[in-house]
Amino acid sequence: MTADAAGTSRIEAFSDGVFAIAVTLLILEIRLPHAAAEGRLWNALLALWPSYFAFVFSFFVIVVTWIVHHDLMRLVRATNRPVQLANGCALLYVTFIPFPTAVLAANLGGADLSTAVAFYCGTFVFGSGVFNLLVETIRRGQLFRPEVDPQTISRIRRGFRITFVVYLAATLIALVAPWLALALNVAVRVYLLRIRPRLAPPAPN
Amino acid sequence: MTADAAGTSRIEAFSDGVFAIAVTLLILEIRLPHAAAEGRLWNALLALWPSYFAFVFSFFVIVVTWIVHHDLMRLVRATNRPVQLANGCALLYVTFIPFPTAVLAANLGGADLSTAVAFYCGTFVFGSGVFNLLVETIRRGQLFRPEVDPQTISRIRRGFRITFVVYLAATLIALVAPWLALALNVAVRVYLLRIRPRLAPPAPN
Amino acid sequence: MTADAAGTSRIEAFSDGVFAIAVTLLILEIRLPHAAAEGRLWNALLALWPSYFAFVFSFFVIVVTWIVHHDLMRLVRATNRPVQLANGCALLYVTFIPFPTAVLAANLGGADLSTAVAFYCGTFVFGSGVFNLLVETIRRGQLFRPEVDPQTISRIRRGFRITFVVYLAATLIALVAPWLALALNVAVRVYLLRIRPRLAPPAPN
Amino acid sequence: MTADAAGTSRIEAFSDGVFAIAVTLLILEIRLPHAAAEGRLWNALLALWPSYFAFVFSFFVIVVTWIVHHDLMRLVRATNRPVQLANGCALLYVTFIPFPTAVLAANLGGADLSTAVAFYCGTFVFGSGVFNLLVETIRRGQLFRPEVDPQTISRIRRGFRITFVVYLAATLIALVAPWLALALNVAVRVYLLRIRPRLAPPAPN
């Protein structure tokens, strides 16, 4: 194994760790109110539905982001300083997610719903921006594996730019129709899972 | 190493991270009350027995789930999109466990015991459901290693379906006999640890 | 790589994750009191010395435990069910450590010092017990690598049994001389770091 | 793979875990005040700017530290006891970072700003000290890979000693000009990212 390959494996291990922790910390936001009256535990558990909703939503956001990251890094043969820093920005986004999730859960049933959803969706605009940055940094450094054909790279770049525009639109829509904005966010992730990068068939060895 | 194998190793690394974090976060639920009077620390520590009980119970639930997951993934040669998503659902279950654990600990000595145990056991019904989904997704994608014989797969599937039924029964029993439901949950895990998948002996190389 | 070797690497990855998280969660116990008066931040930071002491002490306890675990697992060629469960018990001990650490920090300057230190030291008696169990389980399953000579195994077993006795003594001493008990705990870890298992020199290949 | 190489990979896995968790725990310090009045969520989110600032600053501090650690460990062929302990001290520093980050966030707009920044910067003096210790320990144990030329080692050692002095200066400056001290901390990290260790070109095989 060359030093370069080792570099890629450690950046993946570090990233996997951050993804795994961010996704697991989400549960810390669900707390049972201590003041629950005796014999009313079911009611207290049901009243937490905004927390469950935000937990499941953000869980799948992070899992989809992990799948996208994982598919992207499989195409990369080595890392350099700019890629390490761009990947750092991507992880900054991932570690930030539990906070807007808590904001969303605390306001799902309240007067600040549209503000909370706009803040939540705005986080994804930032996230999409740094993933676009990551792809461009890999391309500039000519760090895609030689067997990755140029069309695959074009397809990924176009897909990432389209999702950026959709996230931006969803954030604006959130101000007037928050539930529609959330639905749009689900749709864009289904789309993201479909632009699967395909490697050229491995050479027989 | 082919790209497929790399895919399996990263999904295992991510899963291992989630299991490890979920199991370690359990300790955050055990907190010493600040209002403990001087000279009464032993009493305060002893009064936390419901927290210790729930901690140890959930710890072994997660460790057994990790062993089952680990044994299952050893039989898999590659992953695809549906397996990644089904595995995501399995991890959603694992990250959720600290919350019903806290609910259990807070109600072990109280009037809501049966509700708390039913909620706790209900989590395992969901967990068993997603593990059944994971096995079916692997089988549909024909992603079991070629050396895994069909009988092993049948045995695993039957085992997983039986445990699903037992978890469901335990949840119903919890409503009338919560401690019996917990005992049944221990028994089913002992059984789970015994349906060990066996690989065909590796070919000499 | 055979399935067995993969098994060892995943149990190590899972264990490493648990160790890394337990050691990092310790910092969550250090909290600045919100009621600190303006212009008195230095005083507030200095008043937290019991938290710093407990943090550093438990940090090195976990790091030494990780080193011992790491050295032990290097001698193991594969895992079986009993080893997985004994390793689970070892990890239960590791994940529990943040709680007695918090108890220690909260009582270092108070009337319950000896109780808190005894509880803290008692945790290490349990920990040493499960590490003895882990070694015996590996030996019974004949899972030490063939190149590990019997004298090394004897040396490790004797070392682990001696440390168990010392931890037990330290716990009793804590009831009358808590600081001496803590010093004894430092000494036993220095000793533990010295019983380095030595592999036979690798065959030239 | 020899036992030595396995040793290096597990110390890297453990370190990666600690870095990934420390960086992710930072988000737990950002909390929305519960007493926010209805319709004023934007104001409440904006008022948290000191938390965002401290979060982003410490995030990049940890990422840069991870990159430096990662580049350093790539040059190491094996570990011994002193390196394991020196690496433990480096990780103690990393796990401690969330606490001074919380102190910084709580005091960015208050009367204790210079104290908080000095405490924050003082943490980096300690961190730089243990990284100097780690490099010296690796050098004493003659654990650098044979292909690492002596000039690279000299360059790293000189760079680490210079940064130590700058961190010390920044801590003193913080007492009179806290924002200048923070700017100096950014500058030193940009410099650190530039003393890239370069391996001799790998021999053709």
Tab-separated table of N, CA and C in Angstrom, chain C residues 52-102:
chain	number	residue	atom	x	y	z
C	52	TYR	N	-10.859	18.590	36.712
C	52	TYR	CA	-9.657	18.359	35.893
C	52	TYR	C	-8.927	17.111	36.374
C	53	PHE	N	-8.795	16.986	37.708
C	53	PHE	CA	-8.080	15.840	38.279
C	53	PHE	C	-8.748	14.528	37.858
C	54	ALA	N	-10.063	14.450	38.027
C	54	ALA	CA	-10.784	13.217	37.687
C	54	ALA	C	-10.714	12.950	36.188
C	55	PHE	N	-10.779	14.016	35.380
C	55	PHE	CA	-10.700	13.879	33.927
C	55	PHE	C	-9.364	13.264	33.511
C	56	VAL	N	-8.262	13.837	34.015
C	56	VAL	CA	-6.926	13.360	33.622
C	56	VAL	C	-6.710	11.939	34.136
C	57	PHE	N	-7.148	11.671	35.383
C	57	PHE	CA	-6.959	10.344	35.973
C	57	PHE	C	-7.687	9.287	35.129
C	58	SER	N	-8.963	9.527	34.852
C	58	SER	CA	-9.741	8.538	34.098
C	58	SER	C	-9.261	8.454	32.652
C	59	PHE	N	-8.800	9.571	32.104
C	59	PHE	CA	-8.255	9.535	30.743
C	59	PHE	C	-7.123	8.521	30.664
C	60	PHE	N	-6.174	8.610	31.614
C	60	PHE	CA	-5.048	7.691	31.536
C	60	PHE	C	-5.443	6.272	31.921
C	61	VAL	N	-6.425	6.125	32.805
C	61	VAL	CA	-6.944	4.778	33.084
C	61	VAL	C	-7.445	4.140	31.783
C	62	ILE	N	-8.223	4.895	30.989
C	62	ILE	CA	-8.786	4.325	29.758
C	62	ILE	C	-7.695	4.091	28.720
C	63	VAL	N	-6.735	5.026	28.614
C	63	VAL	CA	-5.650	4.834	27.643
C	63	VAL	C	-4.829	3.596	28.000
C	64	VAL	N	-4.506	3.414	29.293
C	64	VAL	CA	-3.739	2.229	29.692
C	64	VAL	C	-4.562	0.969	29.416
C	65	THR	N	-5.857	1.015	29.692
C	65	THR	CA	-6.714	-0.139	29.418
C	65	THR	C	-6.720	-0.436	27.915
C	66	TRP	N	-6.750	0.636	27.105
C	66	TRP	CA	-6.706	0.442	25.657
C	66	TRP	C	-5.389	-0.222	25.234
C	67	ILE	N	-4.278	0.241	25.810
C	67	ILE	CA	-2.966	-0.332	25.452
C	67	ILE	C	-2.938	-1.814	25.834
C	68	VAL	N	-3.430	-2.136	27.048
C	68	VAL	CA	-3.438	-3.528	27.495
C	68	VAL	C	-4.318	-4.378	26.570
C	69	HIS	N	-5.498	-3.852	26.214
C	69	HIS	CA	-6.423	-4.563	25.332
C	69	HIS	C	-5.791	-4.787	23.961
C	70	HIS	N	-5.151	-3.755	23.467
C	70	HIS	CA	-4.500	-3.773	22.169
C	70	HIS	C	-3.366	-4.802	22.144
C	71	ASP	N	-2.552	-4.824	23.196
C	71	ASP	CA	-1.447	-5.777	23.268
C	71	ASP	C	-1.986	-7.202	23.359
C	72	LEU	N	-3.091	-7.362	24.099
C	72	LEU	CA	-3.675	-8.695	24.257
C	72	LEU	C	-4.246	-9.193	22.922
C	73	MET	N	-5.010	-8.344	22.241
C	73	MET	CA	-5.685	-8.783	21.017
C	73	MET	C	-4.692	-9.075	19.882
C	74	ARG	N	-3.494	-8.465	19.968
C	74	ARG	CA	-2.462	-8.761	18.963
C	74	ARG	C	-2.023	-10.219	19.021
C	75	LEU	N	-2.234	-10.843	20.180
C	75	LEU	CA	-1.800	-12.226	20.364
C	75	LEU	C	-2.879	-13.223	19.958
C	76	VAL	N	-4.044	-12.705	19.552
C	76	VAL	CA	-5.199	-13.566	19.313
C	76	VAL	C	-5.358	-13.771	17.806
C	77	ARG	N	-5.627	-15.013	17.399
C	77	ARG	CA	-5.708	-15.290	15.973
C	77	ARG	C	-7.141	-15.240	15.435
C	78	ALA	N	-8.142	-15.411	16.318
C	78	ALA	CA	-9.547	-15.407	15.887
C	78	ALA	C	-10.418	-15.251	17.128
C	79	THR	N	-11.699	-14.989	16.898
C	79	THR	CA	-12.613	-14.880	18.042
C	79	THR	C	-13.706	-15.940	17.919
C	80	ASN	N	-14.298	-16.281	19.066
C	80	ASN	CA	-15.495	-17.120	19.043
C	80	ASN	C	-16.570	-16.447	19.900
C	81	ARG	N	-17.732	-17.065	20.006
C	81	ARG	CA	-18.829	-16.475	20.767
C	81	ARG	C	-18.422	-16.094	22.198
C	82	PRO	N	-17.838	-17.029	22.991
C	82	PRO	CA	-17.481	-16.639	24.363
C	82	PRO	C	-16.515	-15.454	24.422
C	83	VAL	N	-15.555	-15.397	23.486
C	83	VAL	CA	-14.624	-14.263	23.497
C	83	VAL	C	-15.363	-12.969	23.169
C	84	GLN	N	-16.311	-13.037	22.218
C	84	GLN	CA	-17.093	-11.845	21.902
C	84	GLN	C	-17.857	-11.350	23.123
C	85	LEU	N	-18.429	-12.310	23.896
C	85	LEU	CA	-19.198	-11.903	25.075
C	85	LEU	C	-18.287	-11.398	26.192
C	86	ALA	N	-17.143	-12.063	26.392
C	86	ALA	CA	-16.196	-11.591	27.418
C	86	ALA	C	-15.661	-10.218	27.027
C	87	ASN	N	-15.405	-10.008	25.749
C	87	ASN	CA	-14.970	-8.696	25.286
C	87	ASN	C	-16.087	-7.665	25.509
C	88	GLY	N	-17.332	-8.097	25.311
C	88	GLY	CA	-18.469	-7.210	25.607
C	88	GLY	C	-18.465	-6.767	27.067
C	89	CYS	N	-18.161	-7.691	27.976
C	89	CYS	CA	-18.086	-7.330	29.399
C	89	CYS	C	-16.964	-6.325	29.642
C	90	ALA	N	-15.830	-6.526	28.955
C	90	ALA	CA	-14.710	-5.582	29.105
C	90	ALA	C	-15.131	-4.190	28.638
C	91	LEU	N	-15.918	-4.150	27.559
C	91	LEU	CA	-16.357	-2.848	27.049
C	91	LEU	C	-17.427	-2.231	27.949
C	92	LEU	N	-18.255	-3.083	28.578
C	92	LEU	CA	-19.223	-2.571	29.559
C	92	LEU	C	-18.490	-1.805	30.649
C	93	TYR	N	-17.386	-2.384	31.130
C	93	TYR	CA	-16.556	-1.712	32.134
C	93	TYR	C	-16.048	-0.364	31.608
C	94	VAL	N	-15.542	-0.349	30.360
C	94	VAL	CA	-14.969	0.877	29.802
C	94	VAL	C	-16.035	1.963	29.673
C	95	THR	N	-17.224	1.582	29.175
C	95	THR	CA	-18.265	2.600	29.001
C	95	THR	C	-18.807	3.099	30.337
C	96	PHE	N	-18.654	2.297	31.397
C	96	PHE	CA	-19.172	2.709	32.706
C	96	PHE	C	-18.298	3.786	33.356
C	97	ILE	N	-17.011	3.813	33.012
C	97	ILE	CA	-16.025	4.672	33.697
C	97	ILE	C	-16.451	6.147	33.827
C	98	PRO	N	-17.069	6.781	32.796
C	98	PRO	CA	-17.437	8.193	32.993
C	98	PRO	C	-18.328	8.450	34.211
C	99	PHE	N	-19.166	7.462	34.601
C	99	PHE	CA	-20.042	7.706	35.751
C	99	PHE	C	-19.262	7.785	37.074
C	100	PRO	N	-18.461	6.759	37.466
C	100	PRO	CA	-17.667	6.931	38.701
C	100	PRO	C	-16.716	8.126	38.625
C	101	THR	N	-16.278	8.494	37.417
C	101	THR	CA	-15.431	9.683	37.289
C	101	THR	C	-16.196	10.926	37.726
C	102	ALA	N	-17.462	11.022	37.292
C	102	ALA	CA	-18.288	12.168	37.689
C	102	ALA	C	-18.540	12.152	39.197
